[in-house]
PDB file of C-alpha atoms in Angstrom:
ATOM      1  CA  MET A 151      19.641   2.731  -2.545  1.00 50.00           C
ATOM      2  CA  LYS A 152      17.340   3.559  -5.475  1.00 57.00           C
ATOM      3  CA  ARG A 153      19.565   1.544  -7.800  1.00 61.00           C
ATOM      4  CA  LEU A 154      19.401  -1.521  -5.509  1.00 51.00           C
ATOM      5  CA  PHE A 155      15.596  -1.182  -5.356  1.00 50.00           C
ATOM      6  CA  THR A 156      15.334  -0.946  -9.165  1.00 56.00           C
ATOM      7  CA  ILE A 157      17.638  -3.930  -9.714  1.00 53.00           C
ATOM      8  CA  THR A 158      15.717  -6.050  -7.182  1.00 50.00           C
ATOM      9  CA  LEU A 159      12.346  -5.239  -8.768  1.00 48.00           C
ATOM     10  CA  THR A 160      13.705  -5.994 -12.243  1.00 56.00           C
ATOM     11  CA  ILE A 161      15.038  -9.402 -11.169  1.00 52.00           C
ATOM     12  CA  LEU A 162      11.741 -10.259  -9.438  1.00 47.00           C
ATOM     13  CA  PHE A 163       9.694  -9.333 -12.508  1.00 50.00           C
ATOM     14  CA  ILE A 164      11.949 -11.332 -14.871  1.00 50.00           C
ATOM     15  CA  CYS A 165      11.824 -14.419 -12.627  1.00 46.00           C
ATOM     16  CA  PHE A 166       8.074 -14.299 -12.121  1.00 44.00           C
ATOM     17  CA  PHE A 167       7.160 -13.531 -15.733  1.00 45.00           C
ATOM     18  CA  GLN A 168       8.976 -16.731 -16.759  1.00 43.00           C
ATOM     19  CA  LEU A 169       6.859 -18.732 -14.287  1.00 42.00           C
ATOM     20  CA  ASN A 170       3.600 -17.339 -15.704  1.00 40.00           C
ATOM     21  CA  ALA A 171       3.167 -20.214 -18.129  1.00 37.00           C
ATOM     22  CA  THR A 172       2.816 -22.701 -15.250  1.00 36.00           C
ATOM     23  CA  ALA A 173       0.002 -20.860 -13.454  1.00 35.00           C
ATOM     24  CA  GLN A 174      -3.154 -22.988 -13.396  1.00 40.00           C
ATOM     25  CA  GLU A 175      -5.644 -21.461 -10.973  1.00 48.00           C
ATOM     26  CA  LYS A 176      -6.468 -17.874 -11.843  1.00 69.00           C
ATOM     27  CA  HIS A 177      -6.299 -15.343  -9.022  1.00 75.00           C
ATOM     28  CA  GLY A 178      -4.825 -12.639 -11.224  1.00 76.00           C
ATOM     29  CA  SER A 179      -6.212 -10.338 -13.904  1.00 88.00           C
ATOM     30  CA  THR A 180      -7.846  -8.483 -11.036  1.00 93.00           C
ATOM     31  CA  LEU A 181      -8.181  -4.763 -10.402  1.00 95.00           C
ATOM     32  CA  ASN A 182      -8.375  -4.104  -6.643  1.00 96.00           C
ATOM     33  CA  LEU A 183      -9.750  -0.740  -5.487  1.00 96.00           C
ATOM     34  CA  GLY A 184      -9.498  -0.161  -1.754  1.00 96.00           C
ATOM     35  CA  ILE A 185      -9.801   2.389   0.990  1.00 94.00           C
ATOM     36  CA  GLY A 186      -8.163   1.972   4.331  1.00 91.00           C
ATOM     37  CA  ILE A 187      -6.075   3.356   7.117  1.00 83.00           C
ATOM     38  CA  GLY A 188      -2.347   3.613   7.725  1.00 75.00           C
ATOM     39  CA  GLY A 189      -1.017   4.089  11.203  1.00 56.00           C
ATOM     40  CA  TYR A 190       2.151   4.675  13.133  1.00 44.00           C
ATOM     41  CA  GLY A 191       4.197   1.944  11.445  1.00 46.00           C
ATOM     42  CA  GLY A 192       5.593   1.613   7.964  1.00 49.00           C
ATOM     43  CA  TYR A 193       5.902   4.691   5.776  1.00 53.00           C
ATOM     44  CA  TYR A 194       3.405   6.722   7.817  1.00 51.00           C
ATOM     45  CA  LYS A 195       5.333   6.746  11.104  1.00 54.00           C
ATOM     46  CA  TYR A 196       6.506  10.317  10.818  1.00 50.00           C
ATOM     47  CA  ALA A 197       2.992  11.784  10.490  1.00 57.00           C
ATOM     48  CA  ASN A 198       2.275  10.529  14.012  1.00 60.00           C
ATOM     49  CA  SER A 199      -1.363   9.987  13.071  1.00 67.00           C
ATOM     50  CA  THR A 200      -3.681   7.414  11.525  1.00 74.00           C
ATOM     51  CA  LEU A 201      -4.353   8.447   7.943  1.00 79.00           C
ATOM     52  CA  PRO A 202      -7.068   7.565   5.418  1.00 87.00           C
ATOM     53  CA  VAL A 203      -5.587   5.876   2.345  1.00 90.00           C
ATOM     54  CA  ILE A 204      -6.745   5.129  -1.203  1.00 93.00           C
ATOM     55  CA  ASN A 205      -5.076   2.065  -2.743  1.00 94.00           C
ATOM     56  CA  VAL A 206      -5.169   0.664  -6.292  1.00 96.00           C
ATOM     57  CA  ASN A 207      -3.403  -2.439  -7.582  1.00 96.00           C
ATOM     58  CA  TYR A 208      -3.611  -4.783 -10.548  1.00 96.00           C
ATOM     59  CA  GLU A 209      -2.962  -8.419  -9.770  1.00 96.00           C
ATOM     60  CA  PHE A 210      -1.669 -10.924 -12.320  1.00 94.00           C
ATOM     61  CA  ASP A 211      -0.812 -14.633 -12.097  1.00 93.00           C
ATOM     62  CA  VAL A 212       2.858 -15.577 -12.137  1.00 94.00           C
ATOM     63  CA  ALA A 213       2.781 -19.140 -10.742  1.00 92.00           C
ATOM     64  CA  LYS A 214       0.321 -21.609  -9.316  1.00 90.00           C
ATOM     65  CA  ASP A 215      -1.402 -19.864  -6.355  1.00 92.00           C
ATOM     66  CA  PHE A 216       0.981 -16.883  -6.595  1.00 95.00           C
ATOM     67  CA  THR A 217       0.352 -13.384  -7.979  1.00 96.00           C
ATOM     68  CA  LEU A 218       2.150 -10.061  -8.257  1.00 96.00           C
ATOM     69  CA  ALA A 219       0.330  -6.752  -8.060  1.00 96.00           C
ATOM     70  CA  PRO A 220       1.968  -3.411  -8.850  1.00 97.00           C
ATOM     71  CA  PHE A 221       0.274  -0.813  -6.639  1.00 96.00           C
ATOM     72  CA  ILE A 222      -0.042   2.866  -5.897  1.00 95.00           C
ATOM     73  CA  SER A 223      -1.590   4.449  -2.810  1.00 92.00           C
ATOM     74  CA  PHE A 224      -2.404   8.008  -1.825  1.00 92.00           C
ATOM     75  CA  SER A 225      -2.912   9.791   1.480  1.00 87.00           C
ATOM     76  CA  THR A 226      -2.625  13.328   2.714  1.00 86.00           C
ATOM     77  CA  TYR A 227      -2.216  14.895   6.125  1.00 81.00           C
ATOM     78  CA  SER A 228      -2.381  18.449   7.439  1.00 82.00           C
ATOM     79  CA  LYS A 229      -2.238  20.035  10.865  1.00 80.00           C
ATOM     80  CA  ASP A 230      -2.825  23.616  11.955  1.00 81.00           C
ATOM     81  CA  TYR A 231      -0.666  25.219  14.631  1.00 78.00           C
ATOM     82  CA  TYR A 232      -1.404  28.436  16.529  1.00 76.00           C
ATOM     83  CA  LYS A 233       1.013  30.852  18.175  1.00 72.00           C
ATOM     84  CA  ASP A 234       0.316  33.086  21.165  1.00 69.00           C
ATOM     85  CA  ASN A 235      -0.046  36.218  19.029  1.00 72.00           C
ATOM     86  CA  ASN A 236      -3.071  34.850  17.089  1.00 74.00           C
ATOM     87  CA  THR A 237      -1.025  33.793  14.083  1.00 74.00           C
ATOM     88  CA  TYR A 238      -1.243  30.307  12.715  1.00 78.00           C
ATOM     89  CA  TYR A 239       0.549  28.127  10.228  1.00 81.00           C
ATOM     90  CA  THR A 240      -0.161  24.772   8.628  1.00 83.00           C
ATOM     91  CA  TYR A 241       1.931  21.689   8.012  1.00 82.00           C
ATOM     92  CA  ARG A 242       0.882  19.598   4.966  1.00 84.00           C
ATOM     93  CA  GLU A 243       2.110  16.230   3.813  1.00 82.00           C
ATOM     94  CA  THR A 244       1.201  14.033   0.837  1.00 84.00           C
ATOM     95  CA  ILE A 245       2.363  10.411   0.751  1.00 85.00           C
ATOM     96  CA  ILE A 246       2.293   8.268  -2.406  1.00 89.00           C
ATOM     97  CA  PRO A 247       3.610   4.733  -1.869  1.00 89.00           C
ATOM     98  CA  ILE A 248       4.351   2.732  -5.041  1.00 94.00           C
ATOM     99  CA  GLY A 249       5.598  -0.815  -5.280  1.00 95.00           C
ATOM    100  CA  VAL A 250       4.714  -4.426  -5.863  1.00 97.00           C
ATOM    101  CA  LYS A 251       2.793  -6.902  -3.704  1.00 97.00           C
ATOM    102  CA  GLY A 252       3.490 -10.635  -3.929  1.00 97.00           C
ATOM    103  CA  THR A 253       0.572 -12.833  -2.809  1.00 97.00           C
ATOM    104  CA  TYR A 254       0.313 -16.565  -2.088  1.00 97.00           C
ATOM    105  CA  TYR A 255      -3.213 -18.046  -2.024  1.00 96.00           C
ATOM    106  CA  PHE A 256      -4.032 -20.879   0.399  1.00 94.00           C
ATOM    107  CA  ASP A 257      -7.367 -21.876  -1.194  1.00 92.00           C
ATOM    108  CA  ARG A 258      -6.259 -25.375  -2.262  1.00 90.00           C
ATOM    109  CA  ILE A 259      -4.492 -26.104   1.035  1.00 91.00           C
ATOM    110  CA  LEU A 260      -7.531 -24.946   3.057  1.00 91.00           C
ATOM    111  CA  GLN A 261      -9.944 -26.581   0.582  1.00 90.00           C
ATOM    112  CA  ALA A 262     -11.862 -23.311   0.548  1.00 87.00           C
ATOM    113  CA  ASN A 263     -15.218 -22.872  -1.154  1.00 89.00           C
ATOM    114  CA  SER A 264     -14.810 -21.297  -4.621  1.00 89.00           C
ATOM    115  CA  LYS A 265     -16.519 -18.135  -3.310  1.00 92.00           C
ATOM    116  CA  TRP A 266     -13.569 -17.481  -0.964  1.00 94.00           C
ATOM    117  CA  ASP A 267      -9.866 -16.674  -1.358  1.00 95.00           C
ATOM    118  CA  PHE A 268      -7.421 -16.646   1.586  1.00 96.00           C
ATOM    119  CA  TYR A 269      -3.899 -15.284   1.256  1.00 97.00           C
ATOM    120  CA  MET A 270      -0.682 -14.032   2.811  1.00 98.00           C
ATOM    121  CA  ALA A 271       1.424 -11.417   1.069  1.00 97.00           C
ATOM    122  CA  GLY A 272       4.385  -9.107   1.265  1.00 96.00           C
ATOM    123  CA  SER A 273       4.750  -5.735  -0.400  1.00 95.00           C
ATOM    124  CA  LEU A 274       7.944  -3.900  -1.241  1.00 94.00           C
ATOM    125  CA  GLY A 275       7.930  -0.284  -2.262  1.00 92.00           C
ATOM    126  CA  LEU A 276       9.015   3.287  -2.074  1.00 90.00           C
ATOM    127  CA  ALA A 277       7.036   6.114  -0.453  1.00 87.00           C
ATOM    128  CA  LEU A 278       7.161   9.419  -2.333  1.00 87.00           C
ATOM    129  CA  ILE A 279       6.670  12.199   0.211  1.00 82.00           C
ATOM    130  CA  ASN A 280       5.909  15.877  -0.289  1.00 82.00           C
ATOM    131  CA  SER A 281       5.918  17.865   2.945  1.00 79.00           C
ATOM    132  CA  ARG A 282       5.704  21.607   3.447  1.00 81.00           C
ATOM    133  CA  TRP A 283       5.138  24.273   6.060  1.00 80.00           C
ATOM    134  CA  ASP A 284       3.354  27.569   5.448  1.00 79.00           C
ATOM    135  CA  ASP A 285       5.666  30.500   4.727  1.00 74.00           C
ATOM    136  CA  ARG A 286       4.689  32.025   8.097  1.00 72.00           C
ATOM    137  CA  TYR A 287       6.365  29.159   9.970  1.00 73.00           C
ATOM    138  CA  ASP A 288       9.729  30.176  11.416  1.00 68.00           C
ATOM    139  CA  GLY A 289      10.486  27.109  13.558  1.00 68.00           C
ATOM    140  CA  ASP A 290      12.246  23.799  12.988  1.00 69.00           C
ATOM    141  CA  LYS A 291      11.202  22.636   9.516  1.00 67.00           C
ATOM    142  CA  ASN A 292      12.500  19.148  10.375  1.00 67.00           C
ATOM    143  CA  PHE A 293      10.027  18.781  13.268  1.00 64.00           C
ATOM    144  CA  TYR A 294       8.473  15.678  11.663  1.00 63.00           C
ATOM    145  CA  ARG A 295      11.201  13.072  11.432  1.00 61.00           C
ATOM    146  CA  ARG A 296      11.225  11.028   8.251  1.00 64.00           C
ATOM    147  CA  GLY A 297      11.022   7.294   8.084  1.00 66.00           C
ATOM    148  CA  ASN A 298      12.937   5.355   5.461  1.00 73.00           C
ATOM    149  CA  PRO A 299      11.118   5.790   2.117  1.00 80.00           C
ATOM    150  CA  LEU A 300      11.734   2.092   1.328  1.00 86.00           C
ATOM    151  CA  PHE A 301       9.322  -0.263   3.028  1.00 86.00           C
ATOM    152  CA  LEU A 302       8.386  -3.915   3.352  1.00 89.00           C
ATOM    153  CA  ASP A 303       4.895  -4.739   4.642  1.00 90.00           C
ATOM    154  CA  LEU A 304       3.261  -8.058   5.494  1.00 94.00           C
ATOM    155  CA  HIS A 305      -0.387  -8.816   4.671  1.00 96.00           C
ATOM    156  CA  ILE A 306      -3.040 -11.376   5.466  1.00 97.00           C
ATOM    157  CA  GLY A 307      -6.406 -11.222   3.798  1.00 96.00           C
ATOM    158  CA  THR A 308      -9.485 -12.699   2.252  1.00 97.00           C
ATOM    159  CA  GLU A 309     -11.793 -12.070  -0.679  1.00 96.00           C
ATOM    160  CA  TYR A 310     -15.420 -13.066  -1.103  1.00 96.00           C
ATOM    161  CA  HIS A 311     -16.596 -13.473  -4.721  1.00 95.00           C
ATOM    162  CA  PHE A 312     -20.148 -12.204  -5.316  1.00 96.00           C
ATOM    163  CA  ASN A 313     -19.920 -13.667  -8.829  1.00 94.00           C
ATOM    164  CA  ASN A 314     -17.163 -14.429 -11.328  1.00 90.00           C
ATOM    165  CA  ARG A 315     -16.633 -10.692 -12.072  1.00 93.00           C
ATOM    166  CA  VAL A 316     -16.860  -8.879  -8.690  1.00 95.00           C
ATOM    167  CA  GLY A 317     -15.697  -9.565  -5.137  1.00 95.00           C
ATOM    168  CA  ALA A 318     -15.043  -7.763  -1.869  1.00 97.00           C
ATOM    169  CA  PHE A 319     -11.754  -8.029   0.007  1.00 97.00           C
ATOM    170  CA  LEU A 320     -10.278  -7.299   3.431  1.00 97.00           C
ATOM    171  CA  ASP A 321      -6.488  -6.892   3.613  1.00 96.00           C
ATOM    172  CA  LEU A 322      -4.877  -6.530   7.056  1.00 94.00           C
ATOM    173  CA  SER A 323      -1.323  -5.219   6.908  1.00 91.00           C
ATOM    174  CA  THR A 324       1.605  -3.961   8.951  1.00 87.00           C
ATOM    175  CA  GLY A 325       1.487  -0.780   6.816  1.00 84.00           C
ATOM    176  CA  VAL A 326      -1.945  -0.005   5.359  1.00 85.00           C
ATOM    177  CA  SER A 327      -5.029  -2.159   5.987  1.00 90.00           C
ATOM    178  CA  THR A 328      -7.728  -1.872   3.305  1.00 93.00           C
ATOM    179  CA  ILE A 329     -11.213  -2.971   2.420  1.00 96.00           C
ATOM    180  CA  GLY A 330     -12.456  -2.772  -1.117  1.00 96.00           C
ATOM    181  CA  ILE A 331     -13.827  -4.133  -4.361  1.00 97.00           C
ATOM    182  CA  ALA A 332     -12.061  -6.611  -6.640  1.00 96.00           C
ATOM    183  CA  ILE A 333     -12.967  -6.550 -10.332  1.00 95.00           C
ATOM    184  CA  HIS A 334     -12.016  -9.761 -12.204  1.00 90.00           C
TER     185      HIS A 334
END
């Protein structure tokens, strides 16, 4: 499964890097820093909770109105449990999704003002998960069922440009929805 993922990403990068010369409008060369929430779907489904998430990606142009953005996110979750005899134990989980997000911008089609960007995207990645129970826990260590570490999310979003260097974005997703700052 990891080999298929690596081969697919390699082919995508090779194909899109060759198209880079034809890109005319510049949406890329952008560092996006976001905070958001991940819920019951996607790679967070086994935590059974809505989690705060930090997301960072760097977007670059690969074709006209199309960008790729390698990304990394981070979230952590913990829950305390108590037994009848006044003992407690804690479950902790750290989730680090990594992958690439492909974005198509609809600015020309919508004839949007230059201050605005509108897009749809898909992201493909792998969630690295570290989960652990306290040593005092003597129950089922597989209580939280794992989702598939590979994921595919869909996005729709917008960015407002304050000037030619800084903007603010809202990205609604099937996995992690974020709001943040874009630095061009």
